[in-house]
């Protein structure tokens, strides 16, 4: 049907899909009482929204399998863990602060988790309070200052924003951080062994010994997420980002010492290479358009930023205690944690294989898993070095292992203390990338079923996490 009123309507020729991404059929008829044509700003907003949607789809395609695999494996292990807790019922006989509670899930925020909740609720009160008449290993009363502030700060923030209690907020932070860590581990591994290896590494993060801590009221997931993305930033030469993330790890766990050293070594090597290029080519712009002298400043800034979190917290605790070595005195006197150059680890390795359990903090089943984890790490380490990964991964892994094995502590906790040594996943993941998807999922699925016991129940109920 022809409308005479449209006989002289202006043509929209040339305004088709190639011009604004629309077909002529989508244009409103001229002078029909409808609103005027969209303004250029609206059109550009629509185009921007369309671009964001494309980027979102690409991100979902790239990261969706990683998150789905990790989430499925972790959920399997977590359900087995909860089933074992409920079926045994041992948690009902324990104190709510020490591995007990009214429900199975209450166990997830006991031990150190209880301390984190106290910090989130009441803040810090650093002090060195002697135990009256004590003459053994424990001479100082336990104090919240032994636990670093970033995780409880996030607990309190999430609780305030969502209305959840501190228990639920802490679990939410840990679960969310565990997925962020899975993405980071995938990104780091993919740069070395490809995307399929990265997918396998994310799956290993869900089932590795100690992985039961990832969905609990502990700071492991948050630390690994920050550390893995910091390593990735170093690999991409995003120095300022790496420095800020490393600074944040220093507010999360004391083992950030290993990451700070790794970033420093990587930065010094990068600066050395840049100085060599300056000597050879002068200050002419490099391939990225940046002047070579300017690129030296960013690694230096990262090295300066990286230790601020760790040193700032230790300094603040020392100031409040009136003793700048107060944090280490608290760790040694209240928890018997000290660096003994591997004496305690050697004692365990010479006692456990012959069935003797007369060493310090003996928990046979948990310690056996700890020994297996150490042996697994020592087997995988040469395979990692054979791949010649970036120096930041090598230094971080070696120092993390050295700090863990060189300390006197509850040996069974080594399986969770070694979680930050995530580059150990890389050689295993590179080997597993040859597996077909059904076989890979089957292997990791079986490991996930078993992880409910060796990575979860053993830590929380058969030892002290």
Short mmCIF file of C-alpha atoms in Angstrom, two decimals:
data_model
loop_
_atom_site.label_atom_id
_atom_site.label_comp_id
_atom_site.label_asym_id
_atom_site.label_seq_id
_atom_site.Cartn_x
_atom_site.Cartn_y
_atom_site.Cartn_z
CA UNK A 1 0.00 0.00 0.00
CA UNK A 2 1.43 3.38 -0.99
CA UNK A 3 1.13 6.36 1.35
CA UNK A 4 1.09 9.74 -0.48
CA UNK A 5 2.51 11.44 2.60
CA UNK A 6 5.73 9.46 2.12
CA UNK A 7 6.16 10.26 -1.54
CA UNK A 8 8.72 12.96 -0.87
CA UNK A 9 10.37 11.34 2.15
CA UNK A 10 14.15 11.63 2.16
CA UNK A 11 16.13 8.58 1.12
CA UNK A 12 18.13 6.51 3.61
CA UNK A 13 20.41 5.16 0.92
CA UNK A 14 23.98 4.92 2.12
CA UNK A 15 22.84 4.54 5.71
CA UNK A 16 22.69 0.76 5.66
CA UNK A 17 24.59 -1.85 7.65
CA UNK A 18 28.01 -0.71 6.40
CA UNK A 19 27.43 2.73 7.86
CA UNK A 20 25.94 2.20 11.33
CA UNK A 21 25.40 -1.54 11.55
CA UNK A 22 21.64 -1.27 10.83
CA UNK A 23 19.51 -2.40 7.95
CA UNK A 24 17.15 0.06 6.21
CA UNK A 25 14.21 -1.91 7.59
CA UNK A 26 15.13 -0.82 11.10
CA UNK A 27 14.94 2.89 10.27
CA UNK A 28 11.74 4.67 11.40
CA UNK A 29 9.49 6.05 8.65
CA UNK A 30 9.82 9.75 8.05
CA UNK A 31 7.25 12.20 9.50
CA UNK A 32 4.86 9.64 10.93
CA UNK A 33 4.47 11.10 14.38
CA UNK A 34 7.08 8.71 15.86
CA UNK A 35 10.03 10.03 17.88
CA UNK A 36 12.87 11.54 15.84
CA UNK A 37 15.81 9.45 14.70
CA UNK A 38 18.34 8.59 17.43
CA UNK A 39 21.01 11.19 18.09
CA UNK A 40 24.65 10.45 17.22
CA UNK A 41 25.52 10.05 20.92
CA UNK A 42 22.82 7.40 21.33
CA UNK A 43 24.05 5.62 18.24
CA UNK A 44 27.60 5.61 19.55
CA UNK A 45 26.35 4.32 22.90
CA UNK A 46 24.55 1.52 21.15
CA UNK A 47 27.69 0.70 19.23
CA UNK A 48 29.72 0.71 22.44
CA UNK A 49 27.17 -1.57 24.10
CA UNK A 50 27.37 -3.88 21.11
CA UNK A 51 31.16 -3.97 21.43
CA UNK A 52 30.90 -4.70 25.13
CA UNK A 53 28.55 -7.57 24.39
CA UNK A 54 31.02 -8.99 21.88
CA UNK A 55 33.83 -8.72 24.40
CA UNK A 56 31.65 -10.36 27.03
CA UNK A 57 30.87 -13.26 24.69
CA UNK A 58 34.54 -13.70 23.90
CA UNK A 59 35.44 -13.63 27.58
CA UNK A 60 32.76 -16.21 28.33
CA UNK A 61 34.08 -18.43 25.55
CA UNK A 62 37.64 -18.06 26.81
CA UNK A 63 37.07 -18.29 30.57
CA UNK A 64 33.80 -20.22 30.80
CA UNK A 65 35.35 -23.70 30.45
CA UNK A 66 37.97 -22.86 33.09
CA UNK A 67 35.40 -21.69 35.62
CA UNK A 68 33.03 -24.55 34.82
CA UNK A 69 35.71 -27.22 35.19
CA UNK A 70 37.12 -25.79 38.39
CA UNK A 71 33.67 -25.21 39.89
CA UNK A 72 32.44 -28.71 39.05
CA UNK A 73 35.55 -30.42 40.44
CA UNK A 74 35.59 -28.29 43.57
CA UNK A 75 31.90 -28.90 44.17
CA UNK A 76 32.42 -32.66 43.92
CA UNK A 77 35.24 -32.59 46.46
CA UNK A 78 33.37 -30.22 48.75
CA UNK A 79 30.24 -32.42 48.78
CA UNK A 80 32.34 -35.49 49.62
CA UNK A 81 34.04 -33.49 52.39
CA UNK A 82 30.67 -32.47 53.88
CA UNK A 83 29.39 -36.04 53.59
CA UNK A 84 32.42 -37.41 55.44
CA UNK A 85 32.03 -34.82 58.15
CA UNK A 86 28.34 -35.57 58.63
CA UNK A 87 28.68 -39.36 58.45
CA UNK A 88 31.51 -39.54 60.98
CA UNK A 89 29.92 -37.00 63.31
CA UNK A 90 33.20 -36.39 65.14
CA UNK A 91 32.83 -32.62 64.78
CA UNK A 92 29.81 -32.73 67.11
CA UNK A 93 32.07 -33.82 69.97
CA UNK A 94 34.61 -31.03 69.46
CA UNK A 95 34.70 -27.47 70.68
CA UNK A 96 33.18 -25.03 68.13
CA UNK A 97 36.47 -23.18 68.03
CA UNK A 98 38.59 -26.29 67.46
CA UNK A 99 37.07 -28.25 64.60
CA UNK A 100 33.54 -28.58 65.97
CA UNK A 101 30.13 -26.99 65.55
CA UNK A 102 26.41 -27.60 65.32
CA UNK A 103 26.53 -28.28 61.58
CA UNK A 104 29.12 -29.85 59.29
CA UNK A 105 29.81 -26.56 57.53
CA UNK A 106 30.65 -24.85 60.83
CA UNK A 107 33.97 -26.72 60.71
CA UNK A 108 35.05 -24.55 57.77
CA UNK A 109 35.55 -21.49 59.97
CA UNK A 110 37.19 -23.09 63.02
CA UNK A 111 40.84 -22.93 64.12
CA UNK A 112 42.42 -20.02 62.17
CA UNK A 113 39.00 -19.19 60.76
CA UNK A 114 37.85 -18.30 64.26
CA UNK A 115 40.72 -15.82 64.60
CA UNK A 116 39.86 -14.18 61.28
CA UNK A 117 36.28 -13.68 62.42
CA UNK A 118 37.48 -12.12 65.68
CA UNK A 119 39.66 -9.68 63.76
CA UNK A 120 36.82 -8.78 61.39
CA UNK A 121 34.50 -8.18 64.34
CA UNK A 122 36.79 -6.51 66.88
CA UNK A 123 40.01 -5.49 65.12
CA UNK A 124 43.53 -6.03 66.44
CA UNK A 125 44.95 -5.81 69.94
CA UNK A 126 48.66 -6.63 69.47
CA UNK A 127 50.40 -7.69 72.66
CA UNK A 128 52.99 -10.10 74.02
CA UNK A 129 51.32 -11.62 77.09
CA UNK A 130 53.35 -14.32 78.88
CA UNK A 131 51.58 -17.49 79.95
CA UNK A 132 51.96 -17.65 83.77
CA UNK A 133 54.31 -20.43 84.82
CA UNK A 134 54.83 -21.73 81.26
CA UNK A 135 58.12 -23.45 80.57
CA UNK A 136 57.53 -25.44 77.39
CA UNK A 137 57.10 -24.46 73.75
CA UNK A 138 54.08 -22.23 74.38
CA UNK A 139 55.13 -19.31 76.55
CA UNK A 140 52.97 -16.49 75.09
CA UNK A 141 49.19 -16.25 74.85
CA UNK A 142 47.80 -16.45 71.32
CA UNK A 143 47.03 -13.09 69.77
CA UNK A 144 45.21 -11.95 66.64
CA UNK A 145 48.30 -10.03 65.47
CA UNK A 146 49.66 -13.31 64.08
CA UNK A 147 47.04 -13.16 61.29
CA UNK A 148 47.41 -10.69 58.44
CA UNK A 149 44.70 -8.08 57.80
CA UNK A 150 43.55 -8.20 54.17
CA UNK A 151 41.33 -11.28 54.41
CA UNK A 152 39.45 -10.20 57.58
CA UNK A 153 39.12 -6.69 56.12
CA UNK A 154 37.41 -8.15 53.04
CA UNK A 155 35.23 -10.30 55.29
CA UNK A 156 34.01 -7.22 57.12
CA UNK A 157 33.52 -5.26 53.89
CA UNK A 158 31.49 -8.04 52.26
CA UNK A 159 29.46 -8.51 55.44
CA UNK A 160 28.63 -4.79 55.54
CA UNK A 161 27.69 -4.69 51.85
CA UNK A 162 25.65 -7.89 51.68
CA UNK A 163 24.19 -8.26 55.16
CA UNK A 164 25.78 -11.69 55.54
CA UNK A 165 27.32 -12.68 58.83
CA UNK A 166 31.09 -12.83 59.10
CA UNK A 167 31.03 -16.60 58.59
CA UNK A 168 29.12 -16.35 55.31
CA UNK A 169 31.10 -13.31 54.18
CA UNK A 170 34.39 -15.12 54.78
CA UNK A 171 33.25 -18.14 52.76
CA UNK A 172 32.04 -15.87 49.96
CA UNK A 173 35.42 -14.13 49.79
CA UNK A 174 37.26 -17.45 49.74
CA UNK A 175 35.04 -19.04 47.09
CA UNK A 176 35.17 -15.98 44.83
CA UNK A 177 38.95 -15.74 45.27
CA UNK A 178 39.35 -19.44 44.42
CA UNK A 179 37.71 -18.85 41.02
CA UNK A 180 39.91 -15.80 40.44
CA UNK A 181 42.92 -17.95 41.31
CA UNK A 182 41.78 -20.62 38.84
CA UNK A 183 41.68 -18.01 36.06
CA UNK A 184 45.14 -16.75 37.03
CA UNK A 185 46.64 -20.24 37.11
CA UNK A 186 45.09 -20.92 33.71
CA UNK A 187 46.53 -17.67 32.32
CA UNK A 188 50.05 -18.36 33.64
CA UNK A 189 50.07 -21.97 32.45
CA UNK A 190 48.58 -21.13 29.04
CA UNK A 191 51.50 -18.79 28.29
CA UNK A 192 53.85 -21.74 28.75
CA UNK A 193 51.94 -24.79 27.58
CA UNK A 194 48.89 -23.52 25.72
CA UNK A 195 45.24 -23.10 26.65
CA UNK A 196 44.56 -26.79 27.07
CA UNK A 197 47.40 -27.07 29.57
CA UNK A 198 45.97 -24.04 31.33
CA UNK A 199 42.61 -25.79 31.60
CA UNK A 200 44.27 -28.85 33.15
CA UNK A 201 46.18 -26.63 35.60
CA UNK A 202 42.93 -25.01 36.75
CA UNK A 203 41.54 -28.50 37.32
CA UNK A 204 44.61 -29.48 39.34
CA UNK A 205 44.12 -26.41 41.52
CA UNK A 206 40.76 -27.92 42.51
CA UNK A 207 42.13 -31.34 43.53
CA UNK A 208 45.73 -30.71 44.68
CA UNK A 209 46.63 -31.76 48.25
CA UNK A 210 45.51 -29.01 50.58
CA UNK A 211 42.81 -27.78 48.19
CA UNK A 212 40.18 -28.36 50.86
CA UNK A 213 41.21 -24.98 52.30
CA UNK A 214 40.06 -23.14 49.18
CA UNK A 215 36.39 -23.07 50.21
CA UNK A 216 36.85 -22.33 53.91
CA UNK A 217 37.36 -19.43 56.29
CA UNK A 218 41.08 -19.30 55.51
CA UNK A 219 43.17 -16.92 53.42
CA UNK A 220 44.78 -19.45 51.04
CA UNK A 221 42.51 -18.75 48.06
CA UNK A 222 42.95 -15.00 48.36
CA UNK A 223 46.71 -15.28 48.61
CA UNK A 224 47.06 -17.62 45.62
CA UNK A 225 44.76 -15.42 43.51
CA UNK A 226 46.89 -12.35 44.21
CA UNK A 227 50.20 -14.19 43.81
CA UNK A 228 49.26 -15.90 40.55
CA UNK A 229 48.02 -12.68 38.94
CA UNK A 230 51.16 -10.91 40.18
CA UNK A 231 53.31 -13.53 38.45
CA UNK A 232 51.23 -13.17 35.30
CA UNK A 233 51.68 -9.39 35.41
CA UNK A 234 55.45 -9.84 35.67
CA UNK A 235 55.38 -12.23 32.71
CA UNK A 236 53.52 -9.56 30.71
CA UNK A 237 55.89 -6.80 31.96
CA UNK A 238 53.02 -4.97 33.66
CA UNK A 239 55.32 -3.93 36.47
CA UNK A 240 53.17 -1.48 38.39
CA UNK A 241 50.28 -3.95 38.49
CA UNK A 242 52.65 -6.67 39.66
CA UNK A 243 54.01 -4.42 42.39
CA UNK A 244 50.55 -3.52 43.70
CA UNK A 245 49.39 -7.16 43.71
CA UNK A 246 52.56 -8.25 45.48
CA UNK A 247 52.04 -5.51 48.04
CA UNK A 248 48.55 -6.93 48.63
CA UNK A 249 49.95 -10.44 49.16
CA UNK A 250 52.13 -8.95 51.89
CA UNK A 251 48.92 -7.98 53.68
CA UNK A 252 47.58 -11.54 53.33
CA UNK A 253 50.27 -14.03 54.38
CA UNK A 254 53.91 -13.86 55.55
CA UNK A 255 54.98 -16.21 52.74
CA UNK A 256 54.69 -13.15 50.49
CA UNK A 257 58.43 -12.93 51.17
CA UNK A 258 58.93 -15.48 48.39
CA UNK A 259 56.88 -13.47 45.89
CA UNK A 260 58.60 -10.20 46.81
CA UNK A 261 61.98 -11.80 46.18
CA UNK A 262 60.77 -13.34 42.91
CA UNK A 263 59.48 -10.01 41.61
CA UNK A 264 62.73 -8.29 42.64
CA UNK A 265 64.89 -10.83 40.79
CA UNK A 266 62.70 -10.61 37.68
CA UNK A 267 62.77 -6.79 37.80
CA UNK A 268 66.55 -6.67 38.18
CA UNK A 269 67.00 -8.97 35.20
CA UNK A 270 64.60 -6.83 33.16
CA UNK A 271 66.51 -3.68 34.10
CA UNK A 272 69.79 -5.34 33.16
CA UNK A 273 68.43 -6.24 29.73
CA UNK A 274 67.14 -2.71 29.24
CA UNK A 275 70.50 -1.20 30.19
CA UNK A 276 72.18 -3.41 27.65
CA UNK A 277 69.76 -2.21 24.98
CA UNK A 278 70.35 1.42 25.96
CA UNK A 279 74.10 0.93 25.61
CA UNK A 280 73.61 -0.63 22.21
CA UNK A 281 70.83 1.50 20.74
CA UNK A 282 70.77 4.62 22.89
CA UNK A 283 67.47 6.09 24.07
CA UNK A 284 65.68 5.58 20.74
CA UNK A 285 62.07 4.34 21.08
CA UNK A 286 61.68 0.57 21.17
CA UNK A 287 59.20 -1.47 19.12
CA UNK A 288 56.38 -0.44 21.49
CA UNK A 289 57.12 3.25 21.00
CA UNK A 290 58.42 3.75 24.54
CA UNK A 291 61.86 5.09 25.21
CA UNK A 292 64.20 2.49 26.64
CA UNK A 293 65.31 4.60 29.59
CA UNK A 294 61.70 5.12 30.62
CA UNK A 295 61.01 1.37 30.67
CA UNK A 296 63.63 0.94 33.40
CA UNK A 297 61.62 3.05 35.84
CA UNK A 298 58.58 0.80 36.02
CA UNK A 299 60.44 -2.28 37.34
CA UNK A 300 62.13 -0.07 39.94
CA UNK A 301 58.79 1.32 41.07
CA UNK A 302 57.40 -2.24 41.31
CA UNK A 303 60.35 -3.31 43.48
CA UNK A 304 59.72 -0.31 45.74
CA UNK A 305 55.98 -0.98 46.06
CA UNK A 306 56.11 -4.77 46.49
CA UNK A 307 57.33 -5.05 50.11
CA UNK A 308 55.25 -2.18 51.52
CA UNK A 309 52.34 -4.38 52.60
CA UNK A 310 54.44 -6.97 54.42
CA UNK A 311 56.90 -4.56 56.02
CA UNK A 312 54.15 -2.08 56.84
CA UNK A 313 52.11 -4.66 58.75
CA UNK A 314 55.09 -6.14 60.58
CA UNK A 315 56.26 -2.64 61.48
CA UNK A 316 52.82 -1.65 62.76
CA UNK A 317 52.55 -4.79 64.89
CA UNK A 318 56.03 -4.20 66.29
CA UNK A 319 55.19 -0.60 67.08
CA UNK A 320 51.98 -1.56 68.90
CA UNK A 321 53.79 -4.28 70.85
CA UNK A 322 56.72 -2.06 71.71
CA UNK A 323 59.03 -4.62 70.13
CA UNK A 324 59.80 -4.55 66.40
CA UNK A 325 60.49 -8.27 66.47
CA UNK A 326 57.19 -8.84 68.23
CA UNK A 327 55.48 -10.65 65.36
CA UNK A 328 58.17 -13.34 65.22
CA UNK A 329 58.24 -13.68 69.02
CA UNK A 330 54.48 -14.16 68.95
CA UNK A 331 54.70 -16.84 66.25
CA UNK A 332 57.39 -18.71 68.15
CA UNK A 333 56.02 -18.32 71.65
CA UNK A 334 52.29 -18.76 70.94
CA UNK A 335 52.26 -21.22 68.02
CA UNK A 336 55.78 -22.73 68.09
CA UNK A 337 56.33 -21.58 64.49
CA UNK A 338 59.93 -20.74 63.77
CA UNK A 339 62.48 -21.13 60.99
CA UNK A 340 64.72 -24.04 62.01
CA UNK A 341 66.47 -24.67 58.65
CA UNK A 342 64.60 -27.94 58.10
CA UNK A 343 65.38 -29.68 61.39
CA UNK A 344 61.74 -30.49 62.12
CA UNK A 345 61.09 -31.64 58.54
CA UNK A 346 64.09 -33.98 58.75
CA UNK A 347 62.80 -35.33 62.06
CA UNK A 348 59.45 -36.17 60.46
CA UNK A 349 61.08 -37.81 57.42
CA UNK A 350 63.28 -40.00 59.61
CA UNK A 351 60.45 -40.97 61.99
CA UNK A 352 57.29 -41.42 59.95
CA UNK A 353 58.64 -44.00 57.44
CA UNK A 354 59.56 -46.36 60.29
CA UNK A 355 56.28 -45.91 62.13
CA UNK A 356 57.53 -43.64 64.91
CA UNK A 357 55.34 -40.73 65.91
CA UNK A 358 57.40 -39.19 68.71
CA UNK A 359 58.20 -35.99 66.82
CA UNK A 360 56.64 -32.58 67.52
CA UNK A 361 52.96 -32.11 66.56
CA UNK A 362 52.42 -35.69 65.38
CA UNK A 363 49.17 -36.39 63.50
CA UNK A 364 49.94 -39.64 61.63
CA UNK A 365 47.28 -39.62 58.90
CA UNK A 366 47.62 -35.92 58.15
CA UNK A 367 51.42 -36.14 58.31
CA UNK A 368 51.45 -39.02 55.83
CA UNK A 369 49.59 -36.83 53.35
CA UNK A 370 52.10 -34.07 54.08
CA UNK A 371 55.02 -36.38 53.30
CA UNK A 372 53.36 -37.44 50.07
CA UNK A 373 52.84 -33.80 49.11
CA UNK A 374 56.50 -32.95 49.72
CA UNK A 375 57.66 -35.94 47.67
CA UNK A 376 55.27 -34.98 44.88
CA UNK A 377 56.63 -31.43 44.90
CA UNK A 378 60.24 -32.63 44.78
CA UNK A 379 59.43 -34.96 41.87
CA UNK A 380 57.61 -32.29 39.89
CA UNK A 381 60.16 -29.53 40.55
CA UNK A 382 62.83 -30.81 38.11
CA UNK A 383 60.13 -31.22 35.47
CA UNK A 384 59.14 -27.59 36.00
CA UNK A 385 62.74 -26.41 35.65
CA UNK A 386 63.10 -28.47 32.47
CA UNK A 387 60.36 -26.33 30.88
CA UNK A 388 62.48 -23.20 31.54
CA UNK A 389 59.61 -21.09 32.84
CA UNK A 390 60.03 -17.35 33.53
CA UNK A 391 62.36 -16.59 36.41
CA UNK A 392 59.56 -15.15 38.55
CA UNK A 393 57.89 -18.58 38.66
CA UNK A 394 61.14 -20.39 39.42
CA UNK A 395 62.20 -18.11 42.26
CA UNK A 396 58.71 -17.96 43.76
CA UNK A 397 58.38 -21.75 43.73
CA UNK A 398 61.85 -22.49 45.10
CA UNK A 399 61.59 -19.97 47.92
CA UNK A 400 58.06 -21.07 48.85
CA UNK A 401 59.23 -24.67 49.15
CA UNK A 402 62.33 -23.60 51.11
CA UNK A 403 60.30 -21.48 53.54
CA UNK A 404 57.78 -24.27 54.14
CA UNK A 405 60.26 -27.12 54.55
CA UNK A 406 62.67 -24.99 56.59
CA UNK A 407 60.11 -24.12 59.28
CA UNK A 408 59.06 -25.80 62.49
CA UNK A 409 55.29 -26.10 62.38
CA UNK A 410 52.49 -28.68 62.29
CA UNK A 411 53.88 -30.83 59.51
CA UNK A 412 50.50 -32.00 58.25
CA UNK A 413 49.72 -28.42 57.21
CA UNK A 414 52.45 -28.54 54.58
CA UNK A 415 49.86 -29.64 52.02
CA UNK A 416 48.10 -26.26 52.38
CA UNK A 417 51.27 -24.24 52.90
CA UNK A 418 52.51 -25.46 49.51
CA UNK A 419 49.37 -24.35 47.65
CA UNK A 420 51.07 -21.01 46.76
CA UNK A 421 53.68 -23.02 44.85
CA UNK A 422 51.13 -23.29 42.04
CA UNK A 423 53.79 -23.39 39.24
CA UNK A 424 54.23 -27.03 40.27
CA UNK A 425 50.94 -27.64 38.45
CA UNK A 426 52.48 -26.59 35.13
CA UNK A 427 54.53 -29.69 34.17
CA UNK A 428 51.65 -31.96 35.19
CA UNK A 429 49.22 -29.87 33.15
CA UNK A 430 51.52 -29.85 30.11
CA UNK A 431 51.59 -33.65 30.22
CA UNK A 432 47.81 -33.87 30.69
CA UNK A 433 47.01 -31.64 27.70
CA UNK A 434 47.45 -34.68 25.46
CA UNK A 435 44.42 -36.33 27.06
CA UNK A 436 41.08 -36.08 25.34
CA UNK A 437 38.45 -34.01 27.12
CA UNK A 438 36.44 -37.04 28.40
CA UNK A 439 39.59 -38.71 29.73
CA UNK A 440 40.83 -35.47 31.32
CA UNK A 441 37.49 -34.90 33.04
CA UNK A 442 37.38 -38.51 34.23
CA UNK A 443 40.88 -38.39 35.73
CA UNK A 444 40.27 -35.08 37.47
CA UNK A 445 36.78 -36.19 38.56
CA UNK A 446 38.18 -39.26 40.33
CA UNK A 447 40.79 -37.06 42.00
CA UNK A 448 38.02 -34.68 43.06
CA UNK A 449 36.10 -37.51 44.73
CA UNK A 450 39.20 -38.52 46.65
CA UNK A 451 40.09 -34.93 47.53
CA UNK A 452 37.14 -34.73 49.89
CA UNK A 453 39.19 -36.96 52.20
CA UNK A 454 42.88 -36.23 51.59
CA UNK A 455 42.50 -32.50 50.90
CA UNK A 456 39.62 -31.67 53.22
CA UNK A 457 38.66 -34.10 55.95
CA UNK A 458 42.25 -35.03 56.83
CA UNK A 459 43.20 -31.40 57.41
CA UNK A 460 40.19 -30.30 59.44
CA UNK A 461 39.31 -33.41 61.42
CA UNK A 462 42.38 -35.71 61.50
CA UNK A 463 44.83 -32.93 62.25
CA UNK A 464 44.98 -29.21 62.98
CA UNK A 465 44.73 -27.00 59.88
#
